[in-house]
JSON list of C-alpha atoms in Angstrom, two decimals:
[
{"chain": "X", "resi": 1, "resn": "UNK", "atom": "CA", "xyz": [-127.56, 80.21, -69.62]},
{"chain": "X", "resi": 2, "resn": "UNK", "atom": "CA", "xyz": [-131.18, 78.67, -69.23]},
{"chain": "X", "resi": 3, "resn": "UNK", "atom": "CA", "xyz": [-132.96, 78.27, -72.42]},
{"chain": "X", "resi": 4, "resn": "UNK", "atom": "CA", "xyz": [-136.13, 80.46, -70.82]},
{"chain": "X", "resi": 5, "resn": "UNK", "atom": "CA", "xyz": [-133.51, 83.42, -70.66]},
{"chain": "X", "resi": 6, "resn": "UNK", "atom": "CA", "xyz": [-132.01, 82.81, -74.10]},
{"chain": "X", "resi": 7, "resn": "UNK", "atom": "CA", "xyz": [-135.81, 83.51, -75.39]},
{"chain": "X", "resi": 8, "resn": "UNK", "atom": "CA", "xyz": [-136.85, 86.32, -73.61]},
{"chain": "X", "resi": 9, "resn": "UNK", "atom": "CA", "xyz": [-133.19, 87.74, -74.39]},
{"chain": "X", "resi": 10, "resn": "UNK", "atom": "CA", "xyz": [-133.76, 86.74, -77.83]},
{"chain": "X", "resi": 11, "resn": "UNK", "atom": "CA", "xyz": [-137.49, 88.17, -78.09]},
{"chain": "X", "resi": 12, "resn": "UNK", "atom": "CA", "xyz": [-136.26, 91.68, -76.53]},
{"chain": "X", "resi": 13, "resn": "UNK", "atom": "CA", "xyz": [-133.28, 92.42, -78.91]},
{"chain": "X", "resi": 14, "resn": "UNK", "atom": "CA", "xyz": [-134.87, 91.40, -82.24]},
{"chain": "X", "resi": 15, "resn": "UNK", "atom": "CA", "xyz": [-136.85, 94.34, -81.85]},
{"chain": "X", "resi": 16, "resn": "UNK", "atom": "CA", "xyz": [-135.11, 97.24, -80.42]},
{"chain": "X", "resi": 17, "resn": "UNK", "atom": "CA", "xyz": [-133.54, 99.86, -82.97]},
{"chain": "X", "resi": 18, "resn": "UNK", "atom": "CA", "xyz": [-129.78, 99.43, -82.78]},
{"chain": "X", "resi": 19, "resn": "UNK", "atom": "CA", "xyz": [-129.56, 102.96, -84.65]},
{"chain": "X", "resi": 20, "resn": "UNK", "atom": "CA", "xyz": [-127.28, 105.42, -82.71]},
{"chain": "X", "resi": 21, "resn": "UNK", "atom": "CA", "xyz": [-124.78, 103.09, -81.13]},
{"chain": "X", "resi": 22, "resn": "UNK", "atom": "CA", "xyz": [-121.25, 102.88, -82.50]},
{"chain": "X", "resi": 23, "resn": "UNK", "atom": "CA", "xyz": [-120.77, 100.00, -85.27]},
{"chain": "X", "resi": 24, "resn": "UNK", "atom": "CA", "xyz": [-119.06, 98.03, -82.89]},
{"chain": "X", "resi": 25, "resn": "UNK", "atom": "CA", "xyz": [-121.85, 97.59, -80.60]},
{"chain": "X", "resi": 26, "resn": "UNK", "atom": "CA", "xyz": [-124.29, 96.92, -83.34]},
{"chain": "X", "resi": 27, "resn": "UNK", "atom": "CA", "xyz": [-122.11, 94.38, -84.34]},
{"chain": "X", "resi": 28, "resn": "UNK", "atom": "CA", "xyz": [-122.13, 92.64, -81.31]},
{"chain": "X", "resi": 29, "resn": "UNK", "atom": "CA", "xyz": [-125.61, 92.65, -80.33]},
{"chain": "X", "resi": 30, "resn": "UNK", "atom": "CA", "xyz": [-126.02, 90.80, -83.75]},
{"chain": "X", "resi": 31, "resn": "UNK", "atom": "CA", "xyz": [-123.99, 88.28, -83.28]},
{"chain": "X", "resi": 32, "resn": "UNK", "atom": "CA", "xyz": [-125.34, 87.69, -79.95]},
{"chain": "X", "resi": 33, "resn": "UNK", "atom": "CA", "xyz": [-128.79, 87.60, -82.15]},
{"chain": "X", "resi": 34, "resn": "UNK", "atom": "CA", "xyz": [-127.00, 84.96, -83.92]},
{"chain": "X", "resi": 35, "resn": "UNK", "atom": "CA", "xyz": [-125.75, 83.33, -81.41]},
{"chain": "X", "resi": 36, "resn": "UNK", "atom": "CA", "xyz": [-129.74, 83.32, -79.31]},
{"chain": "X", "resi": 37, "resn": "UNK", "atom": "CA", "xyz": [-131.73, 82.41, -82.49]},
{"chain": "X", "resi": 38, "resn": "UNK", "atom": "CA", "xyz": [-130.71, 78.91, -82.68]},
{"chain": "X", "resi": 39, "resn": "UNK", "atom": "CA", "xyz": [-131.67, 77.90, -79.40]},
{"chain": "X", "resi": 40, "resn": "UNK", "atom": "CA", "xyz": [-135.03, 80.01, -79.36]},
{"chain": "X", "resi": 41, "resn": "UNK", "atom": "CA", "xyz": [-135.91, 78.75, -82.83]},
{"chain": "X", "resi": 42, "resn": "UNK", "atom": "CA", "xyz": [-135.23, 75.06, -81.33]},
{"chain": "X", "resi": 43, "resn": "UNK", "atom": "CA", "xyz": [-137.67, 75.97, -78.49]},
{"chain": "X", "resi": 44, "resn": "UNK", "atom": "CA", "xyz": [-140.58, 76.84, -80.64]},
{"chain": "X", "resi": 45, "resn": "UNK", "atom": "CA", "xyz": [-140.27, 73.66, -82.86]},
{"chain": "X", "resi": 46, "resn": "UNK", "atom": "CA", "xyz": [-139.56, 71.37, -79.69]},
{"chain": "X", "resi": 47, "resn": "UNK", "atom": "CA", "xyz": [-143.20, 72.83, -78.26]},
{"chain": "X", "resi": 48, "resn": "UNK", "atom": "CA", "xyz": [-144.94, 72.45, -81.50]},
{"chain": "X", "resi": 49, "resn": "UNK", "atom": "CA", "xyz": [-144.14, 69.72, -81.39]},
{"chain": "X", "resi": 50, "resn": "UNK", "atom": "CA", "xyz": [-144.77, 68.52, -78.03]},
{"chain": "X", "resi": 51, "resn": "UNK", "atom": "CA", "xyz": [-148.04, 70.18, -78.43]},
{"chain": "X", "resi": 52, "resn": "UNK", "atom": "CA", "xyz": [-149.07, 67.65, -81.20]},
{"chain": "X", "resi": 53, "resn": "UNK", "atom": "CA", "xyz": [-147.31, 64.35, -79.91]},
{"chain": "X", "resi": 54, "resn": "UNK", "atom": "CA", "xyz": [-148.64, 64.88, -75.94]},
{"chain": "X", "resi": 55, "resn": "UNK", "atom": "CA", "xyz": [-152.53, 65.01, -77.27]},
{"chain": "X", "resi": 56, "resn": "UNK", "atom": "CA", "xyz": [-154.04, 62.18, -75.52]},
{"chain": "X", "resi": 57, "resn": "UNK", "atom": "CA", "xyz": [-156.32, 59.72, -77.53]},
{"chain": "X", "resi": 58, "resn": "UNK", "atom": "CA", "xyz": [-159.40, 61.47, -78.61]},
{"chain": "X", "resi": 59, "resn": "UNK", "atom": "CA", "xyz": [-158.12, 64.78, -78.09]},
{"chain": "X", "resi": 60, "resn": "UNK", "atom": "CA", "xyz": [-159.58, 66.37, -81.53]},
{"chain": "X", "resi": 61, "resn": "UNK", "atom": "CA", "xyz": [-163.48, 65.32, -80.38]},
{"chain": "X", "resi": 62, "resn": "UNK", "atom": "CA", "xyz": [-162.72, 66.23, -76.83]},
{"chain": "X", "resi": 63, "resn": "UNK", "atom": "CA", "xyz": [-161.28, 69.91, -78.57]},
{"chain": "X", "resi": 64, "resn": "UNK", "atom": "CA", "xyz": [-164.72, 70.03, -80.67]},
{"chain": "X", "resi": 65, "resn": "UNK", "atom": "CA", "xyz": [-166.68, 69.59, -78.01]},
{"chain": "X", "resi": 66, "resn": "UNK", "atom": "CA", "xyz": [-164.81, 72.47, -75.54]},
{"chain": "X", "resi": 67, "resn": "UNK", "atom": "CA", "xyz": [-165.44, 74.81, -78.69]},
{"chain": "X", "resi": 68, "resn": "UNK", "atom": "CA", "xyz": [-168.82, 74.27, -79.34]},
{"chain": "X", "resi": 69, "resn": "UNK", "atom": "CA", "xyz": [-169.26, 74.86, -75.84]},
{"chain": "X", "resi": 70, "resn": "UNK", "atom": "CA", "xyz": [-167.60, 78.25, -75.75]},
{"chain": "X", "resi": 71, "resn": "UNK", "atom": "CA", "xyz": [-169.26, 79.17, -78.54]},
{"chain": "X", "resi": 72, "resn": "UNK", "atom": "CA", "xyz": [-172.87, 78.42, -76.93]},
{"chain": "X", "resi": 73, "resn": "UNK", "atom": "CA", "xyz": [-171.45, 80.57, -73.83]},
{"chain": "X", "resi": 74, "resn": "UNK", "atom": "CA", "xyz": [-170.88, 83.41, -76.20]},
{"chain": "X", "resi": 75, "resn": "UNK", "atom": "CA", "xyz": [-173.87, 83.36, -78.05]},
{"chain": "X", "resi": 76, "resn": "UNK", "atom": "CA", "xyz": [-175.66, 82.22, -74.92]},
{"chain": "X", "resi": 77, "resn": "UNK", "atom": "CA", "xyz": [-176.92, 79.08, -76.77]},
{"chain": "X", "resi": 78, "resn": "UNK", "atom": "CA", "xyz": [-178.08, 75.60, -75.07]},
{"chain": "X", "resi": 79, "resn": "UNK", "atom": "CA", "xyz": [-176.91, 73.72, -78.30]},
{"chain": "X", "resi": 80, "resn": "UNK", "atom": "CA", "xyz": [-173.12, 72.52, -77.51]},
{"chain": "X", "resi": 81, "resn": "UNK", "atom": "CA", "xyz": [-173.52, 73.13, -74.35]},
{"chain": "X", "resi": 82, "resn": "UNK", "atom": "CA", "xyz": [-171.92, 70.59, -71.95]},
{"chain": "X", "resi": 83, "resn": "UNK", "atom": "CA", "xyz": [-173.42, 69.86, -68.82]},
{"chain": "X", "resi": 84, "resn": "UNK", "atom": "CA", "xyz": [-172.08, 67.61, -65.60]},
{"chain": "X", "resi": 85, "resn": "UNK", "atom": "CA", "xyz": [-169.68, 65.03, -66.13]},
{"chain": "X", "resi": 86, "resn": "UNK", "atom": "CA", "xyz": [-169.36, 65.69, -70.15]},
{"chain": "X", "resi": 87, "resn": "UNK", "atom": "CA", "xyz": [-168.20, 68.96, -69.31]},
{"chain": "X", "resi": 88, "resn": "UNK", "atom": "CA", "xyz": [-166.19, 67.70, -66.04]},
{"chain": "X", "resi": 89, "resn": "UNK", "atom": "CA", "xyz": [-164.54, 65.23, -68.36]},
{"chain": "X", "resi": 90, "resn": "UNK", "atom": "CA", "xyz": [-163.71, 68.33, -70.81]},
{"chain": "X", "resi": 91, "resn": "UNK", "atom": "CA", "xyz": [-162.25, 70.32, -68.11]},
{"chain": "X", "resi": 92, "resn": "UNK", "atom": "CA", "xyz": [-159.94, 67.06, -66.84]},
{"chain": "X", "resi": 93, "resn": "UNK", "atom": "CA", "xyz": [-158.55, 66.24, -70.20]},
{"chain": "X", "resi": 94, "resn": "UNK", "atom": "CA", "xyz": [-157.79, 70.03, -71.36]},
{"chain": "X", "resi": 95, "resn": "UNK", "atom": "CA", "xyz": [-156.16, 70.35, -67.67]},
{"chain": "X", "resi": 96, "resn": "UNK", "atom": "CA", "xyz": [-154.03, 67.28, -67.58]},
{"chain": "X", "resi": 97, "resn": "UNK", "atom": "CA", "xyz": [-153.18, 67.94, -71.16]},
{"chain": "X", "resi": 98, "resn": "UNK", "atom": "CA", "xyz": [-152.09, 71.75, -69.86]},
{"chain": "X", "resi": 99, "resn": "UNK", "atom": "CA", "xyz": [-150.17, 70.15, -66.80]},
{"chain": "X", "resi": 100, "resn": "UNK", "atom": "CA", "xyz": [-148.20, 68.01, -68.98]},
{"chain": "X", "resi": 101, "resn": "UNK", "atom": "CA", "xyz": [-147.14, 70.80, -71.92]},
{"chain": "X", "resi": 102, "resn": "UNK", "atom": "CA", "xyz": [-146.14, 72.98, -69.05]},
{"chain": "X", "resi": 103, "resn": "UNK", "atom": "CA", "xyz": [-144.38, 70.45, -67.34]},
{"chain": "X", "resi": 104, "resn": "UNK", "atom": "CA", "xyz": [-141.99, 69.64, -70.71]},
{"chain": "X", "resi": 105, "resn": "UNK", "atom": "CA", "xyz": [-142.11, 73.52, -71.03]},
{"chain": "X", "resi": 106, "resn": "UNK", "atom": "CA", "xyz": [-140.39, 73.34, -67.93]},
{"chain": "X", "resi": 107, "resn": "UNK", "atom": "CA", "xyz": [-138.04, 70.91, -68.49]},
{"chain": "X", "resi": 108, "resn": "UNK", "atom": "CA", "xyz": [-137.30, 72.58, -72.18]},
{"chain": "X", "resi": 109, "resn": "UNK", "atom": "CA", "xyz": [-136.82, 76.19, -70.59]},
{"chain": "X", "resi": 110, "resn": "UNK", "atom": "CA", "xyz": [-134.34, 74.72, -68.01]},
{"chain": "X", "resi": 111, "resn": "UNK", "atom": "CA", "xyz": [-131.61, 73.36, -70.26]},
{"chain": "X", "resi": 112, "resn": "UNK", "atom": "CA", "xyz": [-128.25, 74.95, -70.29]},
{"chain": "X", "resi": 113, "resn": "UNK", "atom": "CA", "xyz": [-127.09, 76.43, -73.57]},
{"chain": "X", "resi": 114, "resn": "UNK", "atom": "CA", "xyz": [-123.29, 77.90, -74.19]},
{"chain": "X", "resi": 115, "resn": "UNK", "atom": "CA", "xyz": [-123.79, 81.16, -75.12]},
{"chain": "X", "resi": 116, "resn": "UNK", "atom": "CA", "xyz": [-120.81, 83.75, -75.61]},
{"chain": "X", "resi": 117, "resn": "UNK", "atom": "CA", "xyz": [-122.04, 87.20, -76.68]},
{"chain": "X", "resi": 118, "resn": "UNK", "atom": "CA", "xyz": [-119.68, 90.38, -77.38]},
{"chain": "X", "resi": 119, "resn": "UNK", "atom": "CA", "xyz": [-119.85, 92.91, -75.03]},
{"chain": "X", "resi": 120, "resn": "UNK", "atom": "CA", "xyz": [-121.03, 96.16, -75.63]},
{"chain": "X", "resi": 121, "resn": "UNK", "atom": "CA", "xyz": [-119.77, 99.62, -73.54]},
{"chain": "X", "resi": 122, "resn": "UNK", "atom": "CA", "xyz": [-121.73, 101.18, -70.71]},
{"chain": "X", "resi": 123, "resn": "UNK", "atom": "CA", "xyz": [-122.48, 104.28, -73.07]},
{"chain": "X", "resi": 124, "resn": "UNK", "atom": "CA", "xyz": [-123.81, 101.95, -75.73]},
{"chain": "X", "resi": 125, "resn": "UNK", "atom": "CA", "xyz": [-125.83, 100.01, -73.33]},
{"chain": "X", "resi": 126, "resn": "UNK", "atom": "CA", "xyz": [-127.39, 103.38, -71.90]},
{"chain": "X", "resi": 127, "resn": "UNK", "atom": "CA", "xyz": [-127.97, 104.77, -75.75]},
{"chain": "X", "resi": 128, "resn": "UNK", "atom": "CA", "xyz": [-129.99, 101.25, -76.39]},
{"chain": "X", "resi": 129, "resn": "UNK", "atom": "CA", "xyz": [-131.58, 101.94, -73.46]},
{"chain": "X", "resi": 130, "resn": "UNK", "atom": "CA", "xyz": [-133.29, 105.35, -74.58]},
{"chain": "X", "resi": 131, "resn": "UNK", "atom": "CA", "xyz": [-133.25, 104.54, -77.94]},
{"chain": "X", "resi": 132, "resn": "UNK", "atom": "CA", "xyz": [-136.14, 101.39, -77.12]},
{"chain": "X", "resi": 133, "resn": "UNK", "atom": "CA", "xyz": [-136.96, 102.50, -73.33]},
{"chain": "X", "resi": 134, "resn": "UNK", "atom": "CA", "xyz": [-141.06, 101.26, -74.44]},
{"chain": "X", "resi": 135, "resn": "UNK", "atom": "CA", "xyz": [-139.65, 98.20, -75.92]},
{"chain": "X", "resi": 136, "resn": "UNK", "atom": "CA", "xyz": [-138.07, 96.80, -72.39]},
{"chain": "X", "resi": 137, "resn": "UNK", "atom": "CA", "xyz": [-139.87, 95.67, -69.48]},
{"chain": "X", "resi": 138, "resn": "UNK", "atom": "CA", "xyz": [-138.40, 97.04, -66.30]},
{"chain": "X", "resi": 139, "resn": "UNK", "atom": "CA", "xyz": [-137.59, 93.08, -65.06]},
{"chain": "X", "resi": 140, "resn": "UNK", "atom": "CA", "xyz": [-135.82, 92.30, -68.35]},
{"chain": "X", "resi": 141, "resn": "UNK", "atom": "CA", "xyz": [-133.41, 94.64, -68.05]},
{"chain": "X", "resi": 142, "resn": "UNK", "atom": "CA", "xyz": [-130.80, 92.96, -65.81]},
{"chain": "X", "resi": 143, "resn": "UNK", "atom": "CA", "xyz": [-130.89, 89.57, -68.61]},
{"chain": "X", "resi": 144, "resn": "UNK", "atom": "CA", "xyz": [-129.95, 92.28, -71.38]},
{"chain": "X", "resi": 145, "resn": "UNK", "atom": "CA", "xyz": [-127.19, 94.02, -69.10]},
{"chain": "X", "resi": 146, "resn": "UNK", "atom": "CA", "xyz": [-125.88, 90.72, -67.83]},
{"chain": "X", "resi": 147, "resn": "UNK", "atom": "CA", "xyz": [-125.67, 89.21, -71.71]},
{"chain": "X", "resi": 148, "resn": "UNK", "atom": "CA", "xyz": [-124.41, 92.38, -73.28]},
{"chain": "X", "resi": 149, "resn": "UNK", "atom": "CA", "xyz": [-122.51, 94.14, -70.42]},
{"chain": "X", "resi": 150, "resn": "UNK", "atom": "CA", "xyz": [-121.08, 92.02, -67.67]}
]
């Protein structure tokens, strides 16, 4: 399964209510937690990370200069204001800089993990349903019936 899945999987069953499903299926949608955490926790710390090492040189002036200019929009302020190529320059390096986190965000989200949750019943899945229907987006419902049903 796609590391992308494994987090959104991993995102939607930390927080649903497992209260009102049999202990078996309670069981197995925690070890299936266990089983997701390692691989989502891995994500995070691989994207910190990238985040810091994939700042090109200069970053933290270019970074003070974007803020100071936001905060002039706000406030509608000239001071910190960029203007013409100081601000085109701004605009380059925060969009390459976006290009190239998304781009190993990419790469990150693609990679295969084994994953091999316990199953839960039909009855179960449709109690976890109601039990957290505002807690599940309509499109991530076939990722939690494929990992905990089919």
């Amino acid at each position: 399964m796609k590391t992308v899945d494994i987090i959104q999987i991993h995102e939607i069953l930390k927080g649903l209510s497992l209260a009102g499903l049999s202990f078996k299926a309670q069981r197995a949608i925690l070890k299936t937690l266990r089983q997701l955490k390692p691989a989502a926790e891995r994500y995070a710390e691989d994207m910190k990370e990238a985040t810091e090492k994939l700042k090109p040189e200069g970053f933290e002036e270019i970074e003070k200069k974007a803020v100071a200019h936001n905060e002039a929009l706000e406030t509608g302020s000239e001071q910190g204001r960029l203007q013409g190529e100081e601000l085109k320059v701004v605009v380059r390096v925060y969009a390459d800089f976006n290009k190239r986190l998304a781009d190993y965000a990419t790469d990150l989200g693609d990679e295969e993990v084994e994953i091999d949750p316990e199953k839960i019943t039909e009855d179960d899945f449709e109690k976890l349903l109601s039990a957290n229907a505002e807690k599940i987006e309509a499109g991530k419902l076939v990722l939690i019936e494929e990992m905990l049903c089919n």
